[in-house]
């Protein structure tokens, strides 16, 4: 791997990366979450460090060890992730939203553990904030973060769905992730992705290790910032 470190092409660039699956509390012990491992986000943080970036890793709970040299901010919920992202991207060059943010959360979280002797509870859900939409709104008048990259995890209609997210969330690039296959996406070390750009360009990568996908994404980021 090409390690250029502090003199690398992203030296003095602030890159904020989110990773992992958020956890939305049901009660004192239970959460709603998803199958994200955090691997792709952590690999992106390492790849950005390797080319000299100042990396802020905003991470939902994972079993991974954060890469050495990143500033790590631990969050649990989508709301906490939103706060951290808005705080850290005010002066950032780049935001990469690799996290799998919960789309729904319980409307109320019980402060005590729900006991099974009582009736079986039903959960009333509400939408979480869409972090990329909030970032896009603020970026429209603030100008920061200068570049925004999103992910799209799709089980069908990969390119059409990714294209619409690219536009709705006003991204510079989206990493469209095919999660229909066993060897790609959640809980595995490999990903099968297509990169879609705001100017209409598209690039499909073969099945790759997540750290190679990360290097490819950071490579494109370098050309976007030069
Ligand atoms: N995302 C976000 N805030 C949310 C949900 C998602 O910022 N509340 C980000 C993800 O981190 C990802 C991108 O939006 O970079 C697309 O996430 P995805 O789950 O694929 O799309 P959604 O807009 O949530 O739509 P859906 O899950 O219905 O396909
Ligand atoms: Ca979603």
mmCIF file of C-alpha atoms and ligand atoms in Angstrom:
data_model
loop_
_atom_site.group_PDB
_atom_site.id
_atom_site.type_symbol
_atom_site.label_atom_id
_atom_site.label_comp_id
_atom_site.label_asym_id
_atom_site.label_seq_id
_atom_site.Cartn_x
_atom_site.Cartn_y
_atom_site.Cartn_z
ATOM 1 C CA UNK A 1 0.000 0.000 0.000
ATOM 2 C CA UNK A 2 1.126 3.478 -0.858
ATOM 3 C CA UNK A 3 1.732 5.301 2.407
ATOM 4 C CA UNK A 4 2.417 8.976 1.938
ATOM 5 C CA UNK A 5 1.433 10.039 5.457
ATOM 6 C CA UNK A 6 1.745 13.658 6.494
ATOM 7 C CA UNK A 7 3.055 14.806 3.114
ATOM 8 C CA UNK A 8 0.317 13.011 1.220
ATOM 9 C CA UNK A 9 -2.208 14.561 -1.161
ATOM 10 C CA UNK A 10 -4.790 15.074 1.618
ATOM 11 C CA UNK A 11 -2.355 16.700 4.084
ATOM 12 C CA UNK A 12 -4.094 19.463 6.089
ATOM 13 C CA UNK A 13 -7.494 18.346 4.787
ATOM 14 C CA UNK A 14 -10.147 17.583 7.373
ATOM 15 C CA UNK A 15 -12.098 14.455 6.457
ATOM 16 C CA UNK A 16 -15.073 13.457 8.618
ATOM 17 C CA UNK A 17 -16.175 9.836 8.264
ATOM 18 C CA UNK A 18 -19.156 8.110 9.894
ATOM 19 C CA UNK A 19 -19.250 4.368 10.470
ATOM 20 C CA UNK A 20 -21.298 1.575 12.002
ATOM 21 C CA UNK A 21 -24.985 1.080 12.610
ATOM 22 C CA UNK A 22 -26.736 3.467 14.978
ATOM 23 C CA UNK A 23 -28.634 2.044 17.946
ATOM 24 C CA UNK A 24 -32.029 3.419 18.879
ATOM 25 C CA UNK A 25 -33.145 2.582 22.436
ATOM 26 C CA UNK A 26 -36.355 0.679 23.184
ATOM 27 C CA UNK A 27 -35.753 0.506 26.930
ATOM 28 C CA UNK A 28 -32.866 0.385 29.402
ATOM 29 C CA UNK A 29 -31.310 -2.695 27.753
ATOM 30 C CA UNK A 30 -32.779 -3.085 24.257
ATOM 31 C CA UNK A 31 -32.088 -1.268 20.997
ATOM 32 C CA UNK A 32 -33.122 -1.266 17.347
ATOM 33 C CA UNK A 33 -30.103 -1.533 15.090
ATOM 34 C CA UNK A 34 -28.940 -3.093 11.814
ATOM 35 C CA UNK A 35 -26.287 -5.466 10.504
ATOM 36 C CA UNK A 36 -23.606 -2.889 9.668
ATOM 37 C CA UNK A 37 -20.179 -3.997 10.951
ATOM 38 C CA UNK A 38 -18.482 -0.617 10.500
ATOM 39 C CA UNK A 39 -15.726 -2.201 8.388
ATOM 40 C CA UNK A 40 -16.159 -0.020 5.305
ATOM 41 C CA UNK A 41 -16.173 3.203 7.342
ATOM 42 C CA UNK A 42 -13.105 2.197 9.367
ATOM 43 C CA UNK A 43 -11.300 1.190 6.150
ATOM 44 C CA UNK A 44 -12.086 4.636 4.716
ATOM 45 C CA UNK A 45 -10.673 6.288 7.840
ATOM 46 C CA UNK A 46 -7.446 4.286 7.456
ATOM 47 C CA UNK A 47 -7.204 5.064 3.725
ATOM 48 C CA UNK A 48 -7.668 8.799 4.386
ATOM 49 C CA UNK A 49 -5.023 8.739 7.148
ATOM 50 C CA UNK A 50 -2.636 6.964 4.760
ATOM 51 C CA UNK A 51 -2.731 9.930 2.367
ATOM 52 C CA UNK A 52 -2.232 12.488 5.114
ATOM 53 C CA UNK A 53 -5.754 13.654 6.011
ATOM 54 C CA UNK A 54 -6.822 14.853 9.455
ATOM 55 C CA UNK A 55 -9.493 12.244 10.080
ATOM 56 C CA UNK A 56 -12.458 12.495 12.422
ATOM 57 C CA UNK A 57 -14.202 9.126 12.784
ATOM 58 C CA UNK A 58 -17.742 9.437 14.140
ATOM 59 C CA UNK A 59 -18.665 5.904 15.031
ATOM 60 C CA UNK A 60 -21.722 4.054 16.207
ATOM 61 C CA UNK A 61 -20.920 0.983 18.343
ATOM 62 C CA UNK A 62 -18.779 -1.602 16.512
ATOM 63 C CA UNK A 63 -16.367 -4.375 17.545
ATOM 64 C CA UNK A 64 -13.514 -2.753 15.605
ATOM 65 C CA UNK A 65 -10.381 -0.975 16.837
ATOM 66 C CA UNK A 66 -10.246 2.575 15.416
ATOM 67 C CA UNK A 67 -7.243 3.323 13.179
ATOM 68 C CA UNK A 68 -4.337 4.960 14.984
ATOM 69 C CA UNK A 69 -4.207 8.693 14.406
ATOM 70 C CA UNK A 70 -7.912 9.360 13.895
ATOM 71 C CA UNK A 71 -9.893 11.567 16.256
ATOM 72 C CA UNK A 72 -12.691 9.247 17.386
ATOM 73 C CA UNK A 73 -16.144 10.416 18.468
ATOM 74 C CA UNK A 74 -18.366 7.640 19.803
ATOM 75 C CA UNK A 75 -22.111 7.989 19.343
ATOM 76 C CA UNK A 76 -25.070 5.683 19.716
ATOM 77 C CA UNK A 77 -28.193 7.126 18.138
ATOM 78 C CA UNK A 78 -28.954 8.843 14.832
ATOM 79 C CA UNK A 79 -29.657 12.052 16.782
ATOM 80 C CA UNK A 80 -26.233 11.910 18.464
ATOM 81 C CA UNK A 81 -24.580 11.196 15.112
ATOM 82 C CA UNK A 82 -26.367 14.199 13.563
ATOM 83 C CA UNK A 83 -25.084 16.495 16.350
ATOM 84 C CA UNK A 84 -21.511 15.252 15.954
ATOM 85 C CA UNK A 85 -21.624 15.514 12.146
ATOM 86 C CA UNK A 86 -22.992 19.082 12.189
ATOM 87 C CA UNK A 87 -20.380 20.075 14.759
ATOM 88 C CA UNK A 88 -17.409 18.509 12.953
ATOM 89 C CA UNK A 89 -18.306 19.434 9.358
ATOM 90 C CA UNK A 90 -18.565 23.212 9.949
ATOM 91 C CA UNK A 91 -14.924 23.530 8.873
ATOM 92 C CA UNK A 92 -14.388 20.185 7.129
ATOM 93 C CA UNK A 93 -13.217 19.580 3.596
ATOM 94 C CA UNK A 94 -15.075 16.310 3.280
ATOM 95 C CA UNK A 95 -17.895 14.287 4.826
ATOM 96 C CA UNK A 96 -18.152 10.585 4.004
ATOM 97 C CA UNK A 97 -21.369 9.048 5.376
ATOM 98 C CA UNK A 98 -20.564 5.337 5.511
ATOM 99 C CA UNK A 99 -22.711 4.770 8.605
ATOM 100 C CA UNK A 100 -25.905 2.760 8.435
ATOM 101 C CA UNK A 101 -28.165 5.238 10.193
ATOM 102 C CA UNK A 102 -31.386 3.812 11.625
ATOM 103 C CA UNK A 103 -34.351 5.179 9.676
ATOM 104 C CA UNK A 104 -36.837 4.634 12.514
ATOM 105 C CA UNK A 105 -36.677 4.845 16.290
ATOM 106 C CA UNK A 106 -39.146 4.134 19.085
ATOM 107 C CA UNK A 107 -41.185 7.257 19.762
ATOM 108 C CA UNK A 108 -40.514 6.810 23.472
ATOM 109 C CA UNK A 109 -37.664 4.885 25.080
ATOM 110 C CA UNK A 110 -38.634 3.302 28.431
ATOM 111 C CA UNK A 111 -36.146 4.270 31.111
ATOM 112 C CA UNK A 112 -36.584 0.934 32.903
ATOM 113 C CA UNK A 113 -36.276 -2.553 31.450
ATOM 114 C CA UNK A 114 -39.628 -3.746 30.083
ATOM 115 C CA UNK A 115 -40.635 -6.895 32.021
ATOM 116 C CA UNK A 116 -41.967 -9.910 30.154
ATOM 117 C CA UNK A 117 -44.578 -10.732 32.805
ATOM 118 C CA UNK A 118 -46.516 -7.725 31.619
ATOM 119 C CA UNK A 119 -48.208 -7.623 28.235
ATOM 120 C CA UNK A 120 -46.062 -7.910 25.113
ATOM 121 C CA UNK A 121 -45.263 -4.335 24.141
ATOM 122 C CA UNK A 122 -45.908 -2.889 20.707
ATOM 123 C CA UNK A 123 -43.474 -0.310 19.435
ATOM 124 C CA UNK A 124 -44.553 2.982 18.010
ATOM 125 C CA UNK A 125 -41.856 4.227 15.650
ATOM 126 C CA UNK A 126 -40.970 7.645 14.310
ATOM 127 C CA UNK A 127 -38.501 8.758 11.632
ATOM 128 C CA UNK A 128 -34.955 9.721 12.577
ATOM 129 C CA UNK A 129 -33.386 12.847 11.046
ATOM 130 C CA UNK A 130 -31.771 12.339 7.626
ATOM 131 C CA UNK A 131 -28.224 13.487 8.361
ATOM 132 C CA UNK A 132 -27.200 13.991 4.717
ATOM 133 C CA UNK A 133 -30.313 16.080 4.011
ATOM 134 C CA UNK A 134 -29.552 18.306 7.014
ATOM 135 C CA UNK A 135 -25.925 18.621 5.917
ATOM 136 C CA UNK A 136 -27.037 19.555 2.378
ATOM 137 C CA UNK A 137 -29.286 22.318 3.716
ATOM 138 C CA UNK A 138 -26.542 23.839 5.822
ATOM 139 C CA UNK A 139 -23.935 23.405 3.103
ATOM 140 C CA UNK A 140 -26.136 25.382 0.687
ATOM 141 C CA UNK A 141 -25.500 28.596 2.656
ATOM 142 C CA UNK A 142 -22.332 27.817 4.642
ATOM 143 C CA UNK A 143 -20.338 26.138 1.872
ATOM 144 C CA UNK A 144 -19.037 23.449 4.253
ATOM 145 C CA UNK A 145 -18.310 20.590 4.082
ATOM 146 C CA UNK A 146 -16.800 21.238 0.671
ATOM 147 C CA UNK A 147 -17.366 17.703 -0.616
ATOM 148 C CA UNK A 148 -19.932 15.118 0.475
ATOM 149 C CA UNK A 149 -19.887 11.407 -0.295
ATOM 150 C CA UNK A 150 -22.748 9.075 0.574
ATOM 151 C CA UNK A 151 -23.412 5.377 0.431
ATOM 152 C CA UNK A 152 -26.478 3.572 -0.854
ATOM 153 C CA UNK A 153 -27.167 0.059 0.372
ATOM 154 C CA UNK A 154 -29.652 -1.460 -2.042
ATOM 155 C CA UNK A 155 -31.127 -4.909 -2.435
ATOM 156 C CA UNK A 156 -32.783 -4.091 -5.783
ATOM 157 C CA UNK A 157 -32.708 -1.404 -8.519
ATOM 158 C CA UNK A 158 -29.191 -0.475 -7.386
ATOM 159 C CA UNK A 159 -28.336 2.237 -9.887
ATOM 160 C CA UNK A 160 -31.744 3.910 -10.072
ATOM 161 C CA UNK A 161 -32.056 4.104 -6.292
ATOM 162 C CA UNK A 162 -28.477 5.313 -5.872
ATOM 163 C CA UNK A 163 -28.962 7.954 -8.579
ATOM 164 C CA UNK A 164 -32.032 9.359 -6.844
ATOM 165 C CA UNK A 165 -30.184 9.499 -3.486
ATOM 166 C CA UNK A 166 -27.240 11.246 -5.168
ATOM 167 C CA UNK A 167 -29.612 14.001 -6.312
ATOM 168 C CA UNK A 168 -31.943 14.208 -3.295
ATOM 169 C CA UNK A 169 -29.026 14.431 -0.852
ATOM 170 C CA UNK A 170 -27.019 16.710 -3.218
ATOM 171 C CA UNK A 171 -23.900 14.525 -3.076
ATOM 172 C CA UNK A 172 -20.703 14.803 -5.095
ATOM 173 C CA UNK A 173 -20.424 11.033 -5.223
ATOM 174 C CA UNK A 174 -22.379 8.019 -4.019
ATOM 175 C CA UNK A 175 -21.016 4.552 -3.424
ATOM 176 C CA UNK A 176 -23.777 2.204 -4.556
ATOM 177 C CA UNK A 177 -23.527 -1.021 -2.657
ATOM 178 C CA UNK A 178 -25.213 -4.201 -3.888
ATOM 179 C CA UNK A 179 -26.297 -6.064 -0.751
ATOM 180 C CA UNK A 180 -28.292 -8.738 -2.573
ATOM 181 C CA UNK A 181 -25.287 -11.084 -2.883
ATOM 182 C CA UNK A 182 -23.812 -13.128 -0.003
ATOM 183 C CA UNK A 183 -20.263 -11.956 -0.696
ATOM 184 C CA UNK A 184 -20.902 -8.226 -0.511
ATOM 185 C CA UNK A 185 -22.276 -5.657 1.878
ATOM 186 C CA UNK A 186 -23.124 -6.343 5.501
ATOM 187 C CA UNK A 187 -20.944 -8.415 7.840
ATOM 188 C CA UNK A 188 -18.397 -9.470 5.186
ATOM 189 C CA UNK A 189 -14.946 -8.202 4.194
ATOM 190 C CA UNK A 190 -15.803 -7.546 0.559
ATOM 191 C CA UNK A 191 -18.010 -5.094 -1.286
ATOM 192 C CA UNK A 192 -19.332 -4.850 -4.830
ATOM 193 C CA UNK A 193 -19.832 -1.188 -5.605
ATOM 194 C CA UNK A 194 -20.546 1.264 -8.378
ATOM 195 C CA UNK A 195 -19.422 4.861 -7.935
ATOM 196 C CA UNK A 196 -21.845 7.488 -9.276
ATOM 197 C CA UNK A 197 -20.806 11.115 -9.623
ATOM 198 C CA UNK A 198 -22.807 14.355 -9.644
ATOM 199 C CA UNK A 199 -21.684 15.059 -13.234
ATOM 200 C CA UNK A 200 -23.195 11.778 -14.444
ATOM 201 C CA UNK A 201 -20.013 9.706 -14.628
ATOM 202 C CA UNK A 202 -20.178 6.162 -13.311
ATOM 203 C CA UNK A 203 -17.582 3.522 -12.486
ATOM 204 C CA UNK A 204 -18.286 -0.082 -11.536
ATOM 205 C CA UNK A 205 -15.627 -1.805 -9.453
ATOM 206 C CA UNK A 206 -15.211 -5.588 -9.258
ATOM 207 C CA UNK A 207 -15.806 -7.510 -6.015
ATOM 208 C CA UNK A 208 -13.092 -6.104 -3.764
ATOM 209 C CA UNK A 209 -11.861 -6.141 -0.183
ATOM 210 C CA UNK A 210 -13.368 -3.234 1.724
ATOM 211 C CA UNK A 211 -9.947 -1.651 2.182
ATOM 212 C CA UNK A 212 -9.435 -1.652 -1.606
ATOM 213 C CA UNK A 213 -12.871 -0.063 -2.052
ATOM 214 C CA UNK A 214 -11.779 2.543 0.499
ATOM 215 C CA UNK A 215 -8.575 3.277 -1.442
ATOM 216 C CA UNK A 216 -10.573 3.691 -4.657
ATOM 217 C CA UNK A 217 -13.015 6.104 -2.986
ATOM 218 C CA UNK A 218 -10.194 8.147 -1.429
ATOM 219 C CA UNK A 219 -8.427 8.177 -4.811
ATOM 220 C CA UNK A 220 -11.469 9.837 -6.383
ATOM 221 C CA UNK A 221 -11.718 12.212 -3.453
ATOM 222 C CA UNK A 222 -8.141 13.372 -4.080
ATOM 223 C CA UNK A 223 -8.974 14.292 -7.678
ATOM 224 C CA UNK A 224 -12.137 16.116 -6.510
ATOM 225 C CA UNK A 225 -10.178 18.277 -4.063
ATOM 226 C CA UNK A 226 -7.276 19.178 -6.343
HETATM 227 N N1 LIG B 1 -28.277 8.510 5.805
HETATM 228 C C1 LIG B 1 -28.317 9.641 6.605
HETATM 229 N N2 LIG B 1 -29.299 9.783 7.548
HETATM 230 C C2 LIG B 1 -30.256 8.848 7.686
HETATM 231 C C3 LIG B 1 -30.240 7.696 6.849
HETATM 232 C C4 LIG B 1 -29.230 7.564 5.924
HETATM 233 O O1 LIG B 1 -27.452 10.512 6.456
HETATM 234 N N3 LIG B 1 -31.204 9.012 8.614
HETATM 235 C C5 LIG B 1 -27.191 8.387 4.826
HETATM 236 C C6 LIG B 1 -26.416 7.092 4.897
HETATM 237 O O2 LIG B 1 -25.305 7.208 5.768
HETATM 238 C C7 LIG B 1 -25.966 6.900 3.444
HETATM 239 C C8 LIG B 1 -27.094 7.553 2.642
HETATM 240 O O3 LIG B 1 -27.794 8.415 3.549
HETATM 241 O O4 LIG B 1 -24.776 7.595 3.150
HETATM 242 C C9 LIG B 1 -28.060 6.579 2.056
HETATM 243 O O5 LIG B 1 -28.536 5.722 3.089
HETATM 244 P P1 LIG B 1 -29.640 4.647 2.739
HETATM 245 O O6 LIG B 1 -30.050 3.935 3.989
HETATM 246 O O7 LIG B 1 -29.158 3.828 1.574
HETATM 247 O O8 LIG B 1 -30.821 5.577 2.183
HETATM 248 P P2 LIG B 1 -32.072 6.234 2.857
HETATM 249 O O9 LIG B 1 -32.111 7.664 2.412
HETATM 250 O O10 LIG B 1 -32.115 6.001 4.329
HETATM 251 O O11 LIG B 1 -33.266 5.479 2.148
HETATM 252 P P3 LIG B 1 -33.742 3.918 2.287
HETATM 253 O O12 LIG B 1 -33.069 3.310 3.495
HETATM 254 O O13 LIG B 1 -35.224 3.993 2.408
HETATM 255 O O14 LIG B 1 -33.279 3.248 0.988
HETATM 256 CA CA1 LIG B 2 -31.883 3.934 5.286
#
